[in-house]
Short mmCIF file of C-alpha atoms and ligand atoms in Angstrom, two decimals:
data_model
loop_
_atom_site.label_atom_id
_atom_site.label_comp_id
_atom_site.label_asym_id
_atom_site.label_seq_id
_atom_site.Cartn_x
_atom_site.Cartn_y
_atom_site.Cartn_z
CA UNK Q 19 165.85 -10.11 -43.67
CA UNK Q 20 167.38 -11.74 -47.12
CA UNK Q 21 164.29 -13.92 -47.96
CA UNK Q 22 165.14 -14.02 -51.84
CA UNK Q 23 168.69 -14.72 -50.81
CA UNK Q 24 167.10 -17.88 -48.58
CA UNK Q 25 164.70 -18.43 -51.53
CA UNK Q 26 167.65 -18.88 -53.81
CA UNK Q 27 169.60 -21.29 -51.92
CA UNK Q 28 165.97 -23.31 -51.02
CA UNK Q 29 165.65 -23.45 -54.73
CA UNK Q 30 169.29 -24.54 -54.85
CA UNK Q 31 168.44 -27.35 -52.37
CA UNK Q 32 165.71 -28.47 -54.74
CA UNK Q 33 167.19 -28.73 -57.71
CA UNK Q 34 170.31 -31.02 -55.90
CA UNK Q 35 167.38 -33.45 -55.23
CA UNK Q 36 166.20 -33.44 -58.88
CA UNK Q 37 162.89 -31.53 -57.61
CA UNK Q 38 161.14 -29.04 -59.68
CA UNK Q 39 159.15 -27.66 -57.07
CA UNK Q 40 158.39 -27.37 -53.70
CA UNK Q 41 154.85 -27.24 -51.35
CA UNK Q 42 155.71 -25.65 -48.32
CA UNK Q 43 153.50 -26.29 -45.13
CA UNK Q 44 155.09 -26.04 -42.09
CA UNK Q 45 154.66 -22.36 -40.94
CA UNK Q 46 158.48 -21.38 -39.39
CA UNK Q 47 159.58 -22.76 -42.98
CA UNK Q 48 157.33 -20.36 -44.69
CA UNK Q 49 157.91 -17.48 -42.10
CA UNK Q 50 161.73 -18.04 -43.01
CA UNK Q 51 161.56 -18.18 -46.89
CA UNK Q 52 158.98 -15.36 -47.48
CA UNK Q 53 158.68 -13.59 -43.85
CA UNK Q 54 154.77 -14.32 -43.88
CA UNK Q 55 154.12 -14.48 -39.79
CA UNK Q 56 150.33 -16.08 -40.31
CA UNK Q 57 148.80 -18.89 -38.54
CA UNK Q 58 147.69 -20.53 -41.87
CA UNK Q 59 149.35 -20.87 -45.15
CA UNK Q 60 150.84 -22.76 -47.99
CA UNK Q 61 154.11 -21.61 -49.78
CA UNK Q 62 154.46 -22.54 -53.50
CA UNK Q 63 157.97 -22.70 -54.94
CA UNK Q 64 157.47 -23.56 -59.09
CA UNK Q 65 161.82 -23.69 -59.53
CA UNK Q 66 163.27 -23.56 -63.25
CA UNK Q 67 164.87 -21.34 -65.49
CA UNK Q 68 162.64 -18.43 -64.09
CA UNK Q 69 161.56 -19.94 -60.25
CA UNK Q 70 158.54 -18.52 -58.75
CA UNK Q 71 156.70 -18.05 -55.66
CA UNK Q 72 153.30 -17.95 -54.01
CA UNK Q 73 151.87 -17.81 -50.51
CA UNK Q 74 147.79 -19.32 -50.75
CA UNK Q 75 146.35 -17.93 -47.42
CA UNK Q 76 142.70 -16.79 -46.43
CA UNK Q 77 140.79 -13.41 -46.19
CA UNK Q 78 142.22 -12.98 -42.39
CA UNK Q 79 145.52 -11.82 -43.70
CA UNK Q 80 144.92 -9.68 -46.77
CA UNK Q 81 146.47 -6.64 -44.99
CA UNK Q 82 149.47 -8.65 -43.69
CA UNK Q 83 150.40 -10.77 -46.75
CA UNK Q 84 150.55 -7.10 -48.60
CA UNK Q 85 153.10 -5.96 -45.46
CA UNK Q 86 155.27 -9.06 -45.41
CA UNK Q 87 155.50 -11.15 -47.74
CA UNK Q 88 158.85 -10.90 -49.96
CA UNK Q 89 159.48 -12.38 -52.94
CA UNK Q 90 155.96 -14.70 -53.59
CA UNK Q 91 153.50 -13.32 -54.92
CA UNK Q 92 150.49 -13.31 -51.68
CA UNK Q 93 147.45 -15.16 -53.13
CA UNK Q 94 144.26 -14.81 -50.72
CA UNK Q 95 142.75 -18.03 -51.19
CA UNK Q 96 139.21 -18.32 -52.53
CA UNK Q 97 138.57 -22.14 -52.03
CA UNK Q 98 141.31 -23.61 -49.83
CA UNK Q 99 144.86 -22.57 -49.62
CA UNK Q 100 146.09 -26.24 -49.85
CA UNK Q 101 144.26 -26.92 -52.92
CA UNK Q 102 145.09 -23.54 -54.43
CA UNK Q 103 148.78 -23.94 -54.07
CA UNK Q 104 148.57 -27.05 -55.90
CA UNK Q 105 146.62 -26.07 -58.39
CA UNK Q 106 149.40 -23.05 -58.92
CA UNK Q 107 152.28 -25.41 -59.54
CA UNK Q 108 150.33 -27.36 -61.59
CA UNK Q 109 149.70 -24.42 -64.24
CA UNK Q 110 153.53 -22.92 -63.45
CA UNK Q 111 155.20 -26.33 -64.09
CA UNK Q 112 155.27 -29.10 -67.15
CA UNK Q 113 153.90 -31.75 -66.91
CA UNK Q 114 156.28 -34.35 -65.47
CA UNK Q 115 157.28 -32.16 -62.43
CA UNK Q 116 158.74 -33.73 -59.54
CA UNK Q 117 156.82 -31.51 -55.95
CA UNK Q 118 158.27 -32.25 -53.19
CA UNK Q 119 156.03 -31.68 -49.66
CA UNK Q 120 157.43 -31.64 -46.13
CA UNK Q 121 156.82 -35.23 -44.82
CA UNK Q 122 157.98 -34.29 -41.12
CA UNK Q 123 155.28 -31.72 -40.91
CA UNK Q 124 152.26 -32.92 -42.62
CA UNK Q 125 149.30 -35.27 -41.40
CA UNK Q 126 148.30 -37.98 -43.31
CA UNK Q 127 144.83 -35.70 -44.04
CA UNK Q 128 147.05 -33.21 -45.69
CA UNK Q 129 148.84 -35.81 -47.51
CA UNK Q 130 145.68 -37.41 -49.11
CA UNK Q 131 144.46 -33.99 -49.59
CA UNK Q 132 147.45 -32.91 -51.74
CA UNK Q 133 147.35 -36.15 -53.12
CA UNK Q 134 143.67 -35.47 -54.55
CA UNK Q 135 144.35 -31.98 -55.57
CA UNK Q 136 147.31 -32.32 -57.08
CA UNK Q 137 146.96 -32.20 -60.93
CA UNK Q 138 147.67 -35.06 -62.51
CA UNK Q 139 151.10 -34.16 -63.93
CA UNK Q 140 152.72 -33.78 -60.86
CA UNK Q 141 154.71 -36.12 -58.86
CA UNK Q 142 154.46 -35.53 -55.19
CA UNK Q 143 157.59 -36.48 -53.43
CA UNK Q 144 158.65 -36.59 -49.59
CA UNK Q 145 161.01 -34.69 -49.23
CA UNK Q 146 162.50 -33.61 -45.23
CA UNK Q 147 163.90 -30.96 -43.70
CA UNK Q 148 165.05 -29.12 -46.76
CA UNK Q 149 164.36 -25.90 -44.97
CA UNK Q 150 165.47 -26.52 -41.39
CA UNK Q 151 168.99 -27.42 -43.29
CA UNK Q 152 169.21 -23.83 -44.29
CA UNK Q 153 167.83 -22.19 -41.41
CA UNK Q 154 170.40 -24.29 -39.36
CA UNK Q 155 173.18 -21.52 -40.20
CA UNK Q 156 171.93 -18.06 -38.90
CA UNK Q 157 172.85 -14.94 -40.79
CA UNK Q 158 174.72 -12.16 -38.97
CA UNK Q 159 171.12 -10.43 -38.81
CA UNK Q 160 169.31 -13.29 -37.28
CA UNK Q 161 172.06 -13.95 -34.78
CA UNK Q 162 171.54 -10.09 -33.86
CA UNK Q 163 168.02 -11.15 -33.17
CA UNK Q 164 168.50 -13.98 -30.94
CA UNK Q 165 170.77 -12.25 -29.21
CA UNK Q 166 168.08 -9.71 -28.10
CA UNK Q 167 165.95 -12.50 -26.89
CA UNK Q 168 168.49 -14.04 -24.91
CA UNK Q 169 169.44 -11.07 -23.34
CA UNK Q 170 165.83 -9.99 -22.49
CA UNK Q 171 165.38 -13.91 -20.81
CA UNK Q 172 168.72 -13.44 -18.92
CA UNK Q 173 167.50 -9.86 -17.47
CA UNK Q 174 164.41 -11.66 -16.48
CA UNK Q 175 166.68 -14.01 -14.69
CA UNK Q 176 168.51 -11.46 -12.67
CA UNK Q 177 164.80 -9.55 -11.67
CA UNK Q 178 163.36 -12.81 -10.80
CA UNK Q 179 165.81 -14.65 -8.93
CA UNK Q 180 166.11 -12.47 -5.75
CA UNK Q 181 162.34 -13.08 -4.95
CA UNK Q 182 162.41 -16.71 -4.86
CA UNK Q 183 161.67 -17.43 -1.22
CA UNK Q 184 160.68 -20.97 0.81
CA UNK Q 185 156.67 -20.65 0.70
CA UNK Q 186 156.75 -18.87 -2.98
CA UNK Q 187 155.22 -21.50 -5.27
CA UNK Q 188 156.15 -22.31 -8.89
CA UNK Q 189 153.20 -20.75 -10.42
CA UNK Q 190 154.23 -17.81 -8.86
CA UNK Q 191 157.68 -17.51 -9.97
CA UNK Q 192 156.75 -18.68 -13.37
CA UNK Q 193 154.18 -15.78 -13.38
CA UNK Q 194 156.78 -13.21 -12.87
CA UNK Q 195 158.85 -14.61 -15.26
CA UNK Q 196 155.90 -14.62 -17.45
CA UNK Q 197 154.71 -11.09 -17.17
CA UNK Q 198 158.25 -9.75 -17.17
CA UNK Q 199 158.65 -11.22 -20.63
CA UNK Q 200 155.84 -9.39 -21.77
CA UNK Q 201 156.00 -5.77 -20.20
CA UNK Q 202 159.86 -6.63 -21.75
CA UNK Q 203 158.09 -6.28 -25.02
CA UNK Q 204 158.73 -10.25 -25.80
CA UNK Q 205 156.04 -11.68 -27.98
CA UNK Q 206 155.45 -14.59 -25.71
CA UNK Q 207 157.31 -17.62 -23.99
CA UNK Q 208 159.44 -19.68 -26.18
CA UNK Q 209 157.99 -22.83 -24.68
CA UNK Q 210 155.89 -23.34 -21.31
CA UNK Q 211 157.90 -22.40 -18.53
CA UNK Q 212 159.39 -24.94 -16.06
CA UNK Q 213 160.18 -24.23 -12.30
CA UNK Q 214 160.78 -27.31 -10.52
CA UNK Q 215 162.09 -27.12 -6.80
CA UNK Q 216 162.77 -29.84 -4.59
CA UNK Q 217 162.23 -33.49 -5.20
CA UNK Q 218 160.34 -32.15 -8.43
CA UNK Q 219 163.60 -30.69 -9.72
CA UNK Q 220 164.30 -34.28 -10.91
CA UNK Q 221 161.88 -34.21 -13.43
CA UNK Q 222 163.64 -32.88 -16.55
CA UNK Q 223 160.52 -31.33 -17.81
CA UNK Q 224 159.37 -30.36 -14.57
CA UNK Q 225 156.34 -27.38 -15.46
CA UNK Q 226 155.60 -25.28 -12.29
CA UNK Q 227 152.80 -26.34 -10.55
CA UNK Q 228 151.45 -25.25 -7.21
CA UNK Q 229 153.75 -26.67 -4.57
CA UNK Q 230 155.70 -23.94 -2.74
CA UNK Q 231 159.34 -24.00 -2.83
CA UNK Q 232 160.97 -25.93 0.34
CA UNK Q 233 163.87 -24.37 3.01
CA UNK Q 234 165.62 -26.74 1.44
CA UNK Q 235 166.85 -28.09 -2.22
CA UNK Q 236 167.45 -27.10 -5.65
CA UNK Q 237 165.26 -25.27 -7.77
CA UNK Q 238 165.87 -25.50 -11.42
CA UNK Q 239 164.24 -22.75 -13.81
CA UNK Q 240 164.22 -23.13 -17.73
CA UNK Q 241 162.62 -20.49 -19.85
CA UNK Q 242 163.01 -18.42 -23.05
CA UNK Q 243 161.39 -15.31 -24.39
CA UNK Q 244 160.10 -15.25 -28.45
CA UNK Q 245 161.52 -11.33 -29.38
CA UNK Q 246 161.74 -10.52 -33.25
CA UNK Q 247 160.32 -13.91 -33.79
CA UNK Q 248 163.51 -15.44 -32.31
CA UNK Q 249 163.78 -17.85 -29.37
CA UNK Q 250 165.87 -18.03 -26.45
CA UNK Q 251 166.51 -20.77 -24.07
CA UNK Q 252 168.15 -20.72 -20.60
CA UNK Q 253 168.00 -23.16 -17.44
CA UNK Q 254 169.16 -21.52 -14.19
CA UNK Q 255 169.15 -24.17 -10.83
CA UNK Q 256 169.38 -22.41 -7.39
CA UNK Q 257 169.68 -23.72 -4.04
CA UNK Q 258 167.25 -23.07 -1.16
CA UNK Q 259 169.23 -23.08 2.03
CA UNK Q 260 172.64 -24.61 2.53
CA UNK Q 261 173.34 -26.78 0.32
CA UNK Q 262 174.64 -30.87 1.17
CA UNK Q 263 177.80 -32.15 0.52
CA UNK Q 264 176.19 -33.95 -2.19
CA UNK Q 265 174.10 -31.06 -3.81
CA UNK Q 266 177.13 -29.32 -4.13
CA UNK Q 267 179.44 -32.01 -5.64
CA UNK Q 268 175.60 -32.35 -8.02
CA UNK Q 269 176.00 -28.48 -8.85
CA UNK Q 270 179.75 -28.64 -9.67
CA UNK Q 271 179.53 -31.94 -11.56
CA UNK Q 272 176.71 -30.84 -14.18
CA UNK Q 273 178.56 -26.81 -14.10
CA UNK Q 274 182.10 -29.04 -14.78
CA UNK Q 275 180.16 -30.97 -17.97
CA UNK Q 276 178.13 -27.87 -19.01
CA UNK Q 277 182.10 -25.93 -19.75
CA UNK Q 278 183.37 -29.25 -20.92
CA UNK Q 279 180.45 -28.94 -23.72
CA UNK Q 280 181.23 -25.58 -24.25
CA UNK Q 281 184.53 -25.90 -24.58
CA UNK Q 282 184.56 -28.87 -27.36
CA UNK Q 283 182.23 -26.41 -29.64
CA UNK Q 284 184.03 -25.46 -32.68
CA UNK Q 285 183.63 -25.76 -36.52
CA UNK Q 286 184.21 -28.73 -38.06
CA UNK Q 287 183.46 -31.05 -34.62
CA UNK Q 288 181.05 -33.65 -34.94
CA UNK Q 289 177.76 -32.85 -32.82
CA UNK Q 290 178.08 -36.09 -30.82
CA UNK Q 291 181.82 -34.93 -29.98
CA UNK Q 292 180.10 -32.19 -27.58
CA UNK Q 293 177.49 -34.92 -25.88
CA UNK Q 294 180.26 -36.94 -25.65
CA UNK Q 295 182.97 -34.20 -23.86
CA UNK Q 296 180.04 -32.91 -21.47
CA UNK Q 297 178.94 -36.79 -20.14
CA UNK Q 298 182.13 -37.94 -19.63
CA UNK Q 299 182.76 -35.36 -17.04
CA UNK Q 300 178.79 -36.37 -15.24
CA UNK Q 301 180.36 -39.86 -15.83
CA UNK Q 302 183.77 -39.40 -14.13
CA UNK Q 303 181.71 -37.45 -11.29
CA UNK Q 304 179.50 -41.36 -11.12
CA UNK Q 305 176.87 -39.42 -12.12
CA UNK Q 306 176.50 -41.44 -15.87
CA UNK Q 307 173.24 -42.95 -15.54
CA UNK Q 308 171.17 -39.60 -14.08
CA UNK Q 309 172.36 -37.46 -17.20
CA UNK Q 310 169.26 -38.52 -19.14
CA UNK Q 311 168.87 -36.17 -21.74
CA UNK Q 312 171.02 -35.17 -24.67
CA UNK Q 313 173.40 -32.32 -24.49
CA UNK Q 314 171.90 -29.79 -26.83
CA UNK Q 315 169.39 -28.16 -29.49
CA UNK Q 316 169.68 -25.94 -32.34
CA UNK Q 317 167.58 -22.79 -31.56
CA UNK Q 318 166.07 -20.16 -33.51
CA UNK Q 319 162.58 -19.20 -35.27
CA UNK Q 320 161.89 -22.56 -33.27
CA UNK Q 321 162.92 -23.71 -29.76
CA UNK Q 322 164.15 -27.28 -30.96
CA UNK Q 323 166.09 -26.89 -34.19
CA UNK Q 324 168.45 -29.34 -35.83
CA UNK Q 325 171.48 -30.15 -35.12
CA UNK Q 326 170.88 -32.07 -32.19
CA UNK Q 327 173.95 -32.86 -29.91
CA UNK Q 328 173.56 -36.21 -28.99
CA UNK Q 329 175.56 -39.52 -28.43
CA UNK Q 330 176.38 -40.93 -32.02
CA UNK Q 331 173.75 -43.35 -33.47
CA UNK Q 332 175.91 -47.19 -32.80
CA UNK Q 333 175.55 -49.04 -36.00
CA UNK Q 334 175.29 -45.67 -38.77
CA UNK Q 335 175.86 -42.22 -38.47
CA UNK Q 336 172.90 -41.51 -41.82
CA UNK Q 337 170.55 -43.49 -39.05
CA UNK Q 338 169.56 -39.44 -38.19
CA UNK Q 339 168.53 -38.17 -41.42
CA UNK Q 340 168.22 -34.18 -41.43
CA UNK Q 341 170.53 -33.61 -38.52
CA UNK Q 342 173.98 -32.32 -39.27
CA UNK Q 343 176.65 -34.16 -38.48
CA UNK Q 344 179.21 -31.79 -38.13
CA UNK Q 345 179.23 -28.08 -36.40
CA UNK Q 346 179.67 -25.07 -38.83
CA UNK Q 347 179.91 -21.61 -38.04
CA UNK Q 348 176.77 -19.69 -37.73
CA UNK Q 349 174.70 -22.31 -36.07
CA UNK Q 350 172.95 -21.34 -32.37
CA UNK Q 351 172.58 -24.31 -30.04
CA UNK Q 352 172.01 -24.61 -26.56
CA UNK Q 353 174.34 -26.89 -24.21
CA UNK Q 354 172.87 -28.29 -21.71
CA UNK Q 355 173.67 -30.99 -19.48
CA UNK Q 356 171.54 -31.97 -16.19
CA UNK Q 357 171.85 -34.59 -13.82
CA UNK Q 358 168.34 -35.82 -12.00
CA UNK Q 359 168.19 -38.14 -9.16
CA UNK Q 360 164.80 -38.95 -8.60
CA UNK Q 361 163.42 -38.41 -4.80
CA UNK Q 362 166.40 -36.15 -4.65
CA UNK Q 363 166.67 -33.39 -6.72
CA UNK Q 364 168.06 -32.42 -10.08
CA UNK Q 365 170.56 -29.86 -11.37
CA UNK Q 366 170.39 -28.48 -14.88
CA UNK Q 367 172.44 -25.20 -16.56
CA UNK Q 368 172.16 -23.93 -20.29
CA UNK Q 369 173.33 -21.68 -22.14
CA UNK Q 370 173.22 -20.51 -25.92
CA UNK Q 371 176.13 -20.65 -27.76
CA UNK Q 372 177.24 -19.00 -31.13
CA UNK Q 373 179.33 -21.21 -33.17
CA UNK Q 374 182.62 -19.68 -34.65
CA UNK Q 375 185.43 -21.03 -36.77
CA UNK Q 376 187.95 -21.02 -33.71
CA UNK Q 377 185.59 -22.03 -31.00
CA UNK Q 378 182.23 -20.61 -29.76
CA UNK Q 379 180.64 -17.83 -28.21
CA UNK Q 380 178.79 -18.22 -24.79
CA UNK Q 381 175.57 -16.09 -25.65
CA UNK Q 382 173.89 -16.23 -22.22
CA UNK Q 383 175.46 -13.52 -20.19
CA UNK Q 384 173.85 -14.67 -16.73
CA UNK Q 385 176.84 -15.97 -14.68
CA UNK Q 386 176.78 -19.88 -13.69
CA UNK Q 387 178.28 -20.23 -10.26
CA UNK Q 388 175.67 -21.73 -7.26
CA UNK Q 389 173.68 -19.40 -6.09
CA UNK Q 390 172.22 -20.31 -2.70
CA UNK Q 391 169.30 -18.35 -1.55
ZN1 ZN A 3 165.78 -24.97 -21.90
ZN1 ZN A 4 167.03 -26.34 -24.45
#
């Protein structure tokens, strides 16, 4: 992957914010900018004339700092990494230097800690989601990679799907889903799997639990696979038995909203353009007030990445700092709309999409229509 190219644009970022240098805690950002996959580490970035980098980790990852880490030098830590990397910056920058440090991912410990550490020429600054800005727009190669995972999640759909019977509980099904993902070669779930049938399909985060499915009602399954360190997300709902009058106009409502979303992706529209296209349709269908979620999530090295798709913030449009405010080409999000009628049943369908200059592309390849089992 192009970490220097990343680092580069990172240090770009910096300098745009007067910074001279950057602590980097929150591991995804540090995975990005120098491919270091460890459970523990602090990313240096000293920028200037001649920027540097260094990863502070512990005696754990020797071997794998020497395998992965690109363009930093890999620093195994002999005290802590935290204090380490601040020590670092202050010897590679004068004295003076504005650090910034991620303020959405850091507890207030870590804070004080830097705080303490930090030598006395430096001044720390909050700076957030410098980082998740960049990773926002995938390159060509990453999009390859979440591809793969969404893929792998939709096969899982299609080998699952046929075995979901009345009597079959959640646990179950999530199992499967669970251990296909593995002996798929997945590195693990993207986040804990939900299967929710029945009167539990209203709950939007419904995780599977022990009740068996019913004869009758939906059952909604959401799920993605981690491949390449990549996530995918989908949501599938099924019906058990025939399906009401009413849990079909549900279905077709929230399948109606999911296109309309869809559809309204392009380059250039504002993210609260697509909440706005899908809920109209739930709210035409009287469905408004059981659509109780937004519309949409970037995805990537993370499961929930900016830019959200959500209704537009009343008074100011800044009120979201860090989100993006418009689509761009290159971004992955999911769009997802649900409707959940509690003591009924709920309906949910999502998809990735690719954004493109003239529109989108649909990335799930699993087909939409009601399946009724
Ligand atoms: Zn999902
Ligand atoms: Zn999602």
């Amino acid at each position: 992957m192009a970490h220097k190219g990343r680092q580069a644009k990172a240090i770009e970022a910096l300098g745009k914010l007067r910074l001279h240098g950057l602590v980097v805690t929150h591991l995804p950002n540090i995975r990005y900018l120098c491919g270091f996959t460890g459970s523990s580490g602090v990313l240096s970035i000293a920028a200037g004339a001649r920027p540097r980098l260094a990863l502070f980790t512990d005696g754990r990852y020797a071997t794998q700092i020497k395998e992965e880490v690109v363009g930093a030098r890999g620093v195994i830590a002999k005290t802590s990494a935290l204090a380490e990397a601040a020590a670092w910056l202050g010897k590679s920058l004068p004295k003076g230097s504005r650090v910034g440090f991620e303020s959405d991912h850091m507890t207030v410990a870590i804070r004080e800690a830097l705080g303490r550490l930090s030598p006395a020429g430096l001044a720390l600054k909050p700076v957030a989601g410098l980082v998740e800005r960049l990773r926002m727009i995938k390159e060509p190669a990453e999009v390859t990679q979440i591809r793969s995972a969404v893929n792998l999640a939709s096969s899982i759909y299609d080998a699952i799907v046929g075995d979901i019977a009345p009597g079959v509980t959640e646990i179950s099904i999530a199992a499967e889903i669970e251990y296909l993902c593995r002996r798929m070669g997945a590195e693990g779930m993207s986040f804990e799997t939900i299967v929710a049938s029945g009167k539990r399909s209203a709950l939007v985060h419904g995780r599977a639990t022990a009740t068996p499915v019913a004869a009758n009602g939906f059952v909604v399954m959401d799920f993605g696979v981690i491949l390449g360190g990549y996530c995918s997300d989908m949501t599938r709902t099924v019906h058990m038995g025939r399906p009401t009058r009413k849990s079909e106009r549900i279905y077709s409502a929230v399948l109606e909203a999911q296109l309309a979303g869809i559809n309204s992706v392009k380059a250039g529209v504002d993210t609260s353009k697509v909440d706005y296209e899908a809920r109209k349709v739930i709210q035409k269908h009287g469905l408004g007030g059981y659509f109780t979620h937004s519309t949409g999530h970037g995805v990537g090295i993370e499961i929930h990445e900016i830019p959200g798709l959500r209704k537009a913030p009343k008074r100011t449009r800044k009120a979201n700092p860090g989100a993006a405010d418009r689509l761009k080409a290159g971004m992955v999000v999911t769009i997802e709309p649900g409707v959940y009628i509690p003591g009924f049943g709920g309906v949910r369908i999502e998809d990735m999409v690719l954004v493109t200059e003239t529109g989108c592309e649909v990335l799930t390849p699993t087909p939409k229509e009601l399946i009724v089992l």
